[in-house]
Short mmCIF file of C-alpha atoms and ligand atoms in Angstrom, two decimals:
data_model
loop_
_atom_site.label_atom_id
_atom_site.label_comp_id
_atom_site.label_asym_id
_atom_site.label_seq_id
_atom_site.Cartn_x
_atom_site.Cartn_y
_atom_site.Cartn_z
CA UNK A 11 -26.87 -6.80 -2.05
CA UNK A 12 -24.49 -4.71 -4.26
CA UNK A 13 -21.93 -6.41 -6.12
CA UNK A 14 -18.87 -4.51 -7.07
CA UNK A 15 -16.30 -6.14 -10.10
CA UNK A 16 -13.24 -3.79 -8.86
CA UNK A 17 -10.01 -3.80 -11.57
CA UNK A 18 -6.45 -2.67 -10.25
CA UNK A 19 -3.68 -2.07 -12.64
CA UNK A 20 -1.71 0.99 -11.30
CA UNK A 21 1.22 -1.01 -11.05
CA UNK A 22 2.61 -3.75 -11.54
CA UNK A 23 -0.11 -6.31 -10.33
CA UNK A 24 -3.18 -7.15 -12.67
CA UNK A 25 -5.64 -7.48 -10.39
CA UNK A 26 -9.76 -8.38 -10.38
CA UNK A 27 -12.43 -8.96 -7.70
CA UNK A 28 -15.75 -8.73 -6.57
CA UNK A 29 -17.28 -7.62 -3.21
CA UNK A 30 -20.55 -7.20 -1.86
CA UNK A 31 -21.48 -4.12 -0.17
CA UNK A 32 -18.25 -3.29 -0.19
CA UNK A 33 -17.40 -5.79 2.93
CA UNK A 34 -17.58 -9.67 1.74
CA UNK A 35 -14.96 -10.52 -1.03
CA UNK A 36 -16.36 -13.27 -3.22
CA UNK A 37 -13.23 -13.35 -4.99
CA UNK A 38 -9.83 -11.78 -5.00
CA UNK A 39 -7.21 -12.64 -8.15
CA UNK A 40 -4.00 -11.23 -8.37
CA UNK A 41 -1.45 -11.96 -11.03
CA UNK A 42 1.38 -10.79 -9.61
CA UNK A 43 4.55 -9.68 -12.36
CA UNK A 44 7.51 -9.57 -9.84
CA UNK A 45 9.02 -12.44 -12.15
CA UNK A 46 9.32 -10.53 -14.83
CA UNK A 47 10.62 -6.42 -12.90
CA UNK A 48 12.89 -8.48 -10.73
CA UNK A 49 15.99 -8.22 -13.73
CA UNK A 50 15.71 -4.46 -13.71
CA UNK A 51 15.89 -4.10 -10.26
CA UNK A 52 12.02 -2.39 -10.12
CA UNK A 53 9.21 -2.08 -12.18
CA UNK A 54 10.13 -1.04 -15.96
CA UNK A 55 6.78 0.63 -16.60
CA UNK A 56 6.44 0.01 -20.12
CA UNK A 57 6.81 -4.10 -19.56
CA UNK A 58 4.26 -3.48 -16.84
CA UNK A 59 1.49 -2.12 -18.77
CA UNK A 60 2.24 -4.41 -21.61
CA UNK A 61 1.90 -7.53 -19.12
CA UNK A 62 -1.39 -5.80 -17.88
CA UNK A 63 -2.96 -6.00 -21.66
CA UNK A 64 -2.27 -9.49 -21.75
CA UNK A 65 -3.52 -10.59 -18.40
CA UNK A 66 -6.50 -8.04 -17.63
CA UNK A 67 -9.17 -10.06 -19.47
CA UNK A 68 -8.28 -13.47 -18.02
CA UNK A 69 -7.66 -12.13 -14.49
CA UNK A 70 -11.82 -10.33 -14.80
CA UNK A 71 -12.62 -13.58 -16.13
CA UNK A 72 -10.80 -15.71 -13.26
CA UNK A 73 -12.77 -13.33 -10.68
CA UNK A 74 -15.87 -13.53 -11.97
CA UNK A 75 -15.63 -17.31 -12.12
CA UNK A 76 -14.37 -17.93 -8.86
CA UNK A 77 -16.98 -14.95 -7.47
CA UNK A 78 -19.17 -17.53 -9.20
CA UNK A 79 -20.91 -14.60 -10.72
CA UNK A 80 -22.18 -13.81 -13.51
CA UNK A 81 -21.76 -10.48 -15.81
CA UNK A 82 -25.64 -9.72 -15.32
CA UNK A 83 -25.76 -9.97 -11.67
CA UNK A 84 -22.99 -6.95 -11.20
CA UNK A 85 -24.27 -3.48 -10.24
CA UNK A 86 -20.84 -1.53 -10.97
CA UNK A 87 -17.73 -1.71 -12.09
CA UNK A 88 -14.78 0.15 -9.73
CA UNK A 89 -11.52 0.81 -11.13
CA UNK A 90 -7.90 2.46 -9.93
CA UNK A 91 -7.69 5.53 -11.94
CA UNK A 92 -4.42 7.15 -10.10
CA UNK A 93 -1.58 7.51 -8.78
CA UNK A 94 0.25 5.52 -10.69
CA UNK A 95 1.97 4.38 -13.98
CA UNK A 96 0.25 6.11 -16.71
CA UNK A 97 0.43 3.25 -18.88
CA UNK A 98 -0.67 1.06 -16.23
CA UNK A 99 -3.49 2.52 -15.30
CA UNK A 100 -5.12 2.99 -18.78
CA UNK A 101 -5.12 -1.04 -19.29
CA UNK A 102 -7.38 -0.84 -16.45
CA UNK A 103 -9.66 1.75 -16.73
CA UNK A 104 -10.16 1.19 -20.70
CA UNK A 105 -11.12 -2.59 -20.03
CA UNK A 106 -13.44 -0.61 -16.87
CA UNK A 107 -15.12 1.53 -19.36
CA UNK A 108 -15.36 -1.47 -22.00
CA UNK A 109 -17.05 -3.82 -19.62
CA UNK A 110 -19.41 -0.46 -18.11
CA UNK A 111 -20.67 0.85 -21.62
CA UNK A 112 -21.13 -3.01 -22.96
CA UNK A 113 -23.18 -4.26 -19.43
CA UNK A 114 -24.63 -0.72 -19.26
CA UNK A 115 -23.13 -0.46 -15.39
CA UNK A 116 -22.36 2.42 -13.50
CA UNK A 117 -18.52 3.07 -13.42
CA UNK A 118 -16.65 4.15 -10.60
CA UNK A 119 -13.04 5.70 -10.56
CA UNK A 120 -10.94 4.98 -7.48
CA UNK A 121 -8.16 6.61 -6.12
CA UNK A 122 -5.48 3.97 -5.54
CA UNK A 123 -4.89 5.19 -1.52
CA UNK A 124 -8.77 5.23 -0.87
CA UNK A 125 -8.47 1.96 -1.77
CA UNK A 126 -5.69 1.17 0.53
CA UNK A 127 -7.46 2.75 3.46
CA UNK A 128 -11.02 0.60 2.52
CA UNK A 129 -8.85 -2.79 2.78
CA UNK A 130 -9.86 -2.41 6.17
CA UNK A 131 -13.49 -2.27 5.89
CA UNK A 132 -13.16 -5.76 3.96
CA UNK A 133 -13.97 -8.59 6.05
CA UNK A 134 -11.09 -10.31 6.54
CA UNK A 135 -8.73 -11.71 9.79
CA UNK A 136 -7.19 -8.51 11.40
CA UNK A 137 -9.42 -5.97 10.43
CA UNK A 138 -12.58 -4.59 12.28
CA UNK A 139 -14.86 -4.37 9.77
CA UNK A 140 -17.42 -1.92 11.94
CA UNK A 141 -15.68 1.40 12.95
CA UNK A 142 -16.76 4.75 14.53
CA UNK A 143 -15.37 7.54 13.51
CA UNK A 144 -13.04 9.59 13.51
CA UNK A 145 -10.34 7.22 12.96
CA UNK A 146 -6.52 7.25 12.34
CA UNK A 147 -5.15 6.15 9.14
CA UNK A 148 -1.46 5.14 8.31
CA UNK A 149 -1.23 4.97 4.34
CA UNK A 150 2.71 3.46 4.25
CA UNK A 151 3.40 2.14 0.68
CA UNK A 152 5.57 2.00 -2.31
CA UNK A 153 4.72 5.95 -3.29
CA UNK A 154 3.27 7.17 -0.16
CA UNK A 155 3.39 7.68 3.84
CA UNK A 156 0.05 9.62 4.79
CA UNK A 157 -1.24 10.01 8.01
CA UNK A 158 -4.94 11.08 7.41
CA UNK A 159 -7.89 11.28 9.66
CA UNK A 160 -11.34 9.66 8.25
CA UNK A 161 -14.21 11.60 10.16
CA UNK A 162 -16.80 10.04 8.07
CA UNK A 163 -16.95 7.75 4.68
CA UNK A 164 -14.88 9.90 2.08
CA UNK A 165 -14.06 12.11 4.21
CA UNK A 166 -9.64 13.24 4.80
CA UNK A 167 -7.95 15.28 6.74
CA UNK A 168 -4.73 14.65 6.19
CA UNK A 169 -2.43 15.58 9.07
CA UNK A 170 1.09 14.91 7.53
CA UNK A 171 3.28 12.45 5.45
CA UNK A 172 6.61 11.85 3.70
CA UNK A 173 8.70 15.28 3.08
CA UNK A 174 11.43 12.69 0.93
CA UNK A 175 10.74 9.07 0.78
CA UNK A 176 8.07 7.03 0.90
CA UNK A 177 8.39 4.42 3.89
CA UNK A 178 8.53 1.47 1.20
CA UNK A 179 10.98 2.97 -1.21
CA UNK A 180 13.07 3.50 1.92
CA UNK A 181 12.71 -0.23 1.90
CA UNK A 182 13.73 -1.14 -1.76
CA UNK A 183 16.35 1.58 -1.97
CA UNK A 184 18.23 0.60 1.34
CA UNK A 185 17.34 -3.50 0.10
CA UNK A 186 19.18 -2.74 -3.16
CA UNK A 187 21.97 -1.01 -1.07
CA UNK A 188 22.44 -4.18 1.10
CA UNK A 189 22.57 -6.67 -1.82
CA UNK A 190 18.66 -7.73 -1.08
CA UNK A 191 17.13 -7.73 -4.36
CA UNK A 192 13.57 -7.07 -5.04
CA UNK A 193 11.47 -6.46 -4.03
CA UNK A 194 12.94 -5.01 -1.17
CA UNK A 195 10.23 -4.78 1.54
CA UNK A 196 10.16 -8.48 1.99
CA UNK A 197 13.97 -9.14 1.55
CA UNK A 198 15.01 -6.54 4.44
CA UNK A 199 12.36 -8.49 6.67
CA UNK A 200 13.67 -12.15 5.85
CA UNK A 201 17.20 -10.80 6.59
CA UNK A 202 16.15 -8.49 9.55
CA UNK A 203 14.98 -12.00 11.03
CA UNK A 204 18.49 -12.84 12.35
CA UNK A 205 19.70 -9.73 13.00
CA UNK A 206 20.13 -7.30 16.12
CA UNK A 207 17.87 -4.17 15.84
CA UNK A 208 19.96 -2.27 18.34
CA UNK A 209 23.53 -2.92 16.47
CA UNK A 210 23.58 0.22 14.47
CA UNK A 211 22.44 3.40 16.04
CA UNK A 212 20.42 4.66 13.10
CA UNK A 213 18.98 8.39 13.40
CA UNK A 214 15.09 8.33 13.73
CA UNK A 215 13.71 11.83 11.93
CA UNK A 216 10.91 13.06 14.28
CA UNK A 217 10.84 15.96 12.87
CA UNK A 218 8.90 17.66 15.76
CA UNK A 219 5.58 19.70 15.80
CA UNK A 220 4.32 17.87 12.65
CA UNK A 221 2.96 15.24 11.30
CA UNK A 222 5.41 14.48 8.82
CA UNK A 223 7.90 11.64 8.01
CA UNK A 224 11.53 11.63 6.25
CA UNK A 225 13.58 8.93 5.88
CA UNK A 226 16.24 10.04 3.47
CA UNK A 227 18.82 10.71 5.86
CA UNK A 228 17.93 7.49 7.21
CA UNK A 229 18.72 5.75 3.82
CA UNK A 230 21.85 8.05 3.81
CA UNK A 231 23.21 6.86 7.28
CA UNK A 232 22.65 3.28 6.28
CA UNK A 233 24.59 3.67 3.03
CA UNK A 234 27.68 5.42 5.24
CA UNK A 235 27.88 2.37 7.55
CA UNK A 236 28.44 0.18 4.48
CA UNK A 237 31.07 2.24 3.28
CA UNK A 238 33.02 2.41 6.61
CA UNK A 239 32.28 -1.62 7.08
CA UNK A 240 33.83 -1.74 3.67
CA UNK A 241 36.47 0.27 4.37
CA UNK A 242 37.20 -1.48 8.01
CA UNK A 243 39.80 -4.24 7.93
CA UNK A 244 36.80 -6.98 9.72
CA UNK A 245 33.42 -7.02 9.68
CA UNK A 246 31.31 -9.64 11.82
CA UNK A 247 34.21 -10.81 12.79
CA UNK A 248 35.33 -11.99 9.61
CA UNK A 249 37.99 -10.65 7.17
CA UNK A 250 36.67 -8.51 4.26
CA UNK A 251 38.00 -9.34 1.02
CA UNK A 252 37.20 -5.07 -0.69
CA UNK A 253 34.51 -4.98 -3.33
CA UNK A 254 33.09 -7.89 -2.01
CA UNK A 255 29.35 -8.60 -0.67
CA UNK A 256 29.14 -7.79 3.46
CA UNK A 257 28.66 -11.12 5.59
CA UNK A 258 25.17 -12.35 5.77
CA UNK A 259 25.34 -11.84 9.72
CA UNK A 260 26.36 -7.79 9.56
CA UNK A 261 23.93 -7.48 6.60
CA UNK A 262 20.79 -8.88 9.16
CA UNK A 263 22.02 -6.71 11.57
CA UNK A 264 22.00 -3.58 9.45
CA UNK A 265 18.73 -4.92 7.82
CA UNK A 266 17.09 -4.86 11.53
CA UNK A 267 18.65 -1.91 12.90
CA UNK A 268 17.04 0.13 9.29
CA UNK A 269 13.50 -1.89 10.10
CA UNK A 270 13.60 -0.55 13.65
CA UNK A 271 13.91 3.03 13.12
CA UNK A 272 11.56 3.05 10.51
CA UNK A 273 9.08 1.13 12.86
CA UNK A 274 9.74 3.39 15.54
CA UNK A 275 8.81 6.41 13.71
CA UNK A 276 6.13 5.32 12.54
CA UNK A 277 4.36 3.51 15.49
CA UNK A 278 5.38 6.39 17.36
CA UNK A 279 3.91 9.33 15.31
CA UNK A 280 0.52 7.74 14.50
CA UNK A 281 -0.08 6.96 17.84
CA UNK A 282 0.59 10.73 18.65
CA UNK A 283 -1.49 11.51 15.99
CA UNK A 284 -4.46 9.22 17.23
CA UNK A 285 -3.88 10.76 20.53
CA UNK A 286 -4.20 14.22 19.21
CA UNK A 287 -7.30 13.69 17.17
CA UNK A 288 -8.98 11.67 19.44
CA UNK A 289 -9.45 8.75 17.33
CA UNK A 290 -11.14 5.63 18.30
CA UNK A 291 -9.16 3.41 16.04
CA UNK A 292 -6.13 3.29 14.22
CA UNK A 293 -5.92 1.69 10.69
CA UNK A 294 -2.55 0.59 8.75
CA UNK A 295 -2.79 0.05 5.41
CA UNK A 296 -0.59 -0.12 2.16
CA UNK A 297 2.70 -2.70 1.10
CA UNK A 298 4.63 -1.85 3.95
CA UNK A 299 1.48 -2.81 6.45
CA UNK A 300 2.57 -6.70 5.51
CA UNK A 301 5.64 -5.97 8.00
CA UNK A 302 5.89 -8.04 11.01
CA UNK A 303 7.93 -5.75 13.05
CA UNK A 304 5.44 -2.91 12.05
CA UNK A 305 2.25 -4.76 12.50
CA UNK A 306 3.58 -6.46 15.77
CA UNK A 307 4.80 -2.87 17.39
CA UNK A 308 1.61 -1.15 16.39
CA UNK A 309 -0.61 -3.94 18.29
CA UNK A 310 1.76 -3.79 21.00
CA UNK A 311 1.91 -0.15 21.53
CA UNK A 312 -1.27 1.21 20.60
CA UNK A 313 -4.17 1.56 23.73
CA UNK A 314 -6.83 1.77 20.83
CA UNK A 315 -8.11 -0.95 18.28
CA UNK A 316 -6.00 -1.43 15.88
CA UNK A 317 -7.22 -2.55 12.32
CA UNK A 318 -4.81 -4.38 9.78
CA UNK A 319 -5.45 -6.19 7.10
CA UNK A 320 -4.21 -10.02 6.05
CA UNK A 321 -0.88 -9.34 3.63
CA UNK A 322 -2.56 -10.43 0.32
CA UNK A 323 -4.86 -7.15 0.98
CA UNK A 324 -1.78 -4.62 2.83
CA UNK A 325 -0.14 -5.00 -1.03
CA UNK A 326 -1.78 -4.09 -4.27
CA UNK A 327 -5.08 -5.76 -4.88
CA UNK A 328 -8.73 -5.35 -6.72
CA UNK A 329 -10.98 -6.25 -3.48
CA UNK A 330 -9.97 -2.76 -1.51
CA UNK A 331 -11.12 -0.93 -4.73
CA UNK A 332 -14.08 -2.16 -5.24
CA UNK A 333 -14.71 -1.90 -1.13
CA UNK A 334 -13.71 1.93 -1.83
CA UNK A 335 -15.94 2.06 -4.48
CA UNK A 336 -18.89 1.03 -3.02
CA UNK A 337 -18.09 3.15 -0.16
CA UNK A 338 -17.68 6.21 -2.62
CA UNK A 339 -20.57 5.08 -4.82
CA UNK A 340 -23.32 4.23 -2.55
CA UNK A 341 -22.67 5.28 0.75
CA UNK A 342 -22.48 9.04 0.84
CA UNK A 343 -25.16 11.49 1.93
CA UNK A 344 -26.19 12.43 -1.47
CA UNK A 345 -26.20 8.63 -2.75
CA UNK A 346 -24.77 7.21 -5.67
CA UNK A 347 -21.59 9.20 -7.07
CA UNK A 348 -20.73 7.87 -10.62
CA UNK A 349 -18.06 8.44 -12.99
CA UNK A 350 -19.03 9.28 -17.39
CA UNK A 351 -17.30 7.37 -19.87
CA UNK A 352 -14.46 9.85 -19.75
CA UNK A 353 -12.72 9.19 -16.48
CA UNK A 354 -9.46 9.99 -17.46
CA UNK A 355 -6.04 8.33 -15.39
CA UNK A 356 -4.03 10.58 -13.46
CA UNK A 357 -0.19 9.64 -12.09
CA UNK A 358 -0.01 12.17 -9.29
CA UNK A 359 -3.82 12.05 -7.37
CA UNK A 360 -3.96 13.25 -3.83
CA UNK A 361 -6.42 11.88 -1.31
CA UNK A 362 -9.26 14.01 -1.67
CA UNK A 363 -12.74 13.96 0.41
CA UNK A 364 -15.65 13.02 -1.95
CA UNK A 365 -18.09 15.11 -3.37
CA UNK A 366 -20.93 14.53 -0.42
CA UNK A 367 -18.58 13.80 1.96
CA UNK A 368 -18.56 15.66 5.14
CA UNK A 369 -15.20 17.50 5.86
O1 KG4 B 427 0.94 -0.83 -1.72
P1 KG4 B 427 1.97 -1.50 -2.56
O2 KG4 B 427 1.77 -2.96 -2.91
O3 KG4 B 427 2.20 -0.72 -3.89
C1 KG4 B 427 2.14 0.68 -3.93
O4 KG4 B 427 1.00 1.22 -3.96
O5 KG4 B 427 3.23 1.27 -3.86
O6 KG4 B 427 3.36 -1.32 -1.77
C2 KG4 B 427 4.55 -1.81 -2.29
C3 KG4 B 427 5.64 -1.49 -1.29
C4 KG4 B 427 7.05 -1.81 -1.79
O7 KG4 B 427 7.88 -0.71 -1.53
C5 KG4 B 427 7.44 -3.03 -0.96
O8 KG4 B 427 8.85 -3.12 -0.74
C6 KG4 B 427 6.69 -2.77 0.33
O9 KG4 B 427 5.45 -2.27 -0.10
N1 KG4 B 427 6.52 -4.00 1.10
C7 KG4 B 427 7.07 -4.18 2.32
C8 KG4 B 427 6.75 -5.51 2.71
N2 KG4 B 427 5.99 -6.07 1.71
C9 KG4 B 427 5.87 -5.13 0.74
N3 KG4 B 427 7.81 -3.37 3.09
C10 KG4 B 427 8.24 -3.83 4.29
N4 KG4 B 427 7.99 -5.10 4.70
C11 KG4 B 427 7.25 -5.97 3.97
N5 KG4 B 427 7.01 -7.20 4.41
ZN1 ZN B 428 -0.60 0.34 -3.47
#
């Protein structure tokens, strides 16, 4: 058995676990900082990595405890070294490389969206642990919207993704637009609940002959039906006093018309995409895989297996990097693939196939 401690900081969750053989997750703690963004409206990086220095050891500590593991019985230590907030990220990976060159364990550095697309290798309600390849994979978070296709472990072809915004910050932008709050993925759902998805005609960017998503003009069609309900003497039927906040009822109706076309275009190009490839599965992954309306359309639609993970692993946790690392570490054709004691962070990363992978 190989037991992975995997650390997550690229954010703003502080975030520890351990897994074995990349698969079984023996623990799983996140401490979560949305208390302390939610005044600025987002994540103020600089807060975030400061919050990271004071929770990084007791979160490790809390994992290994709960893992009921100790330091000695670990065989590596995984950790998120990009995308992400700069400052972020090096609370992680310096505690990584503390822990590595004090235990003498091999260190492993992780992109962030490999470790998105492993949440679905852990074993966990939703996913299908044991896949064949090639299979479809729908990366839709905070930064990104990837469609990539995994022909082997480490391996990706990526076929397309966002040209503007990612399919979450559509989320928290159109959220903050609609009075929501953050963060905004969660608040559009709630208030999508009780709406109509069919009230507003919102545009749905296909964009053709590609793989690739935008949903700026999206965003921008949403904002110009606030503006003309402002402007309009009644809304929902109820008299609108200007500058003041829309009714609750036209607000869940814009909420789930926005949800809808972003669901559409999604479901709908990745099962195109799966289609094309010939893939025998299709895995969601990322913040934005915690959606209902997503996860429900993509079951619903899809003729393959579809793989999605519980939401405590769709947003940001430690478990899918050390499942990535393992993956990365141990399981390619030319074995073990280690990081040296400078593994440096990186904001902007792509997905990349690993050395020994077979693209
Ligand atoms: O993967 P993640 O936790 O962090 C990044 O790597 O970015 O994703 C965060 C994103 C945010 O944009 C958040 O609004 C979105 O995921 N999100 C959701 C939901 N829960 C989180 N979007 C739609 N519906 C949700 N239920
Ligand atoms: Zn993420």
């Amino acid at each position: 058995m190989t037991l992975i401690l995997g650390i997550e900081t690229s954010c703003d969750e502080t975030a520890a676990a351990v897994v074995a053989d990349g698969r079984r997750m023996l623990s799983n703690v996140v401490a979560s900082q949305v208390d302390l963004h939610r005044k600025y409206g987002g994540v103020f990086p600089e807060v975030a990595a400061r919050q990271h220095i004071i929770t990084i050891l007791p979160v490790i500590e809390e994992a290994l405890r709960t893992a009921d593991v100790g330091w000695d019985a670990l065989d590596a230590v995984a950790v998120t070294r990009g995308p992400g907030l700069v400052g972020s990220l090096l609370v992680g990976v310096n505690a990584a490389k503390g822990i590595a060159w004090t235990r003498g364990l091999p260190l492993i550095g992780v992109n962030h969206l490999e470790g998105h697309v492993y949440s679905n290798w852990l074993e966990a309600e939703g996913n299908r642990p044991d896949k064949t390849f090639p299979v479809l994979v729908l990366i839709v978070s905070g930064g990104h919207t990837e469609l990539v296709v995994m022909r082997d472990h480490g391996c990706y072809e990526r076929l397309g993704g966002t040209v503007d915004d990612a399919a979450g910050e559509a989320f928290d932008k159109v959220a903050r637009l609609l009075g929501l709050g953050y963060p905004g993925g969660p608040a559009i759902q709630q208030a999508a609940a009780d709406g109509d998805p069919t009230a507003f005609a919102f545009p749905r960017a296909w964009l053709p002959d590609t793989y690739d998503f935008s949903f700026s003009g999206l965003k921008t069609a949403v904002l110009r039906a606030v503006q003309q309900l402002e402007r309009d003497e009644t809304a929902g039927g109820r008299k609108l006093v200007p500058g003041s906040p829309l009714p609750p009822n036209v607000v869940a109706d814009l909420a789930a018309s926005f949800q809808q076309a972003v669901v559409d275009v999604l479901v709908g190009k990745t099962l195109r995409a799966a289609a094309d490839v010939g893939a025998t599965e299709i895995c969601l992954c990322g913040g934005v895989a915690a959606n209902r309306a997503l996860r429900e359309a993509l079951r619903r639609a899809s003729p393959l297996p579809v793989s999605i993970p519980p939401l405590s692993l769709c947003t940001d946790n430690a478990a899918m990097i050390a499942a990535a690392g393992y993956f990365r570490g141990y399981r390619l054709p030319d074995g073990f693939i280690g990081d040296t004691l400078d593994l440096d962070v990186v904001a902007h990363l792509p997905l990349v196939s690993a050395e020994g992978g077979r693209s």
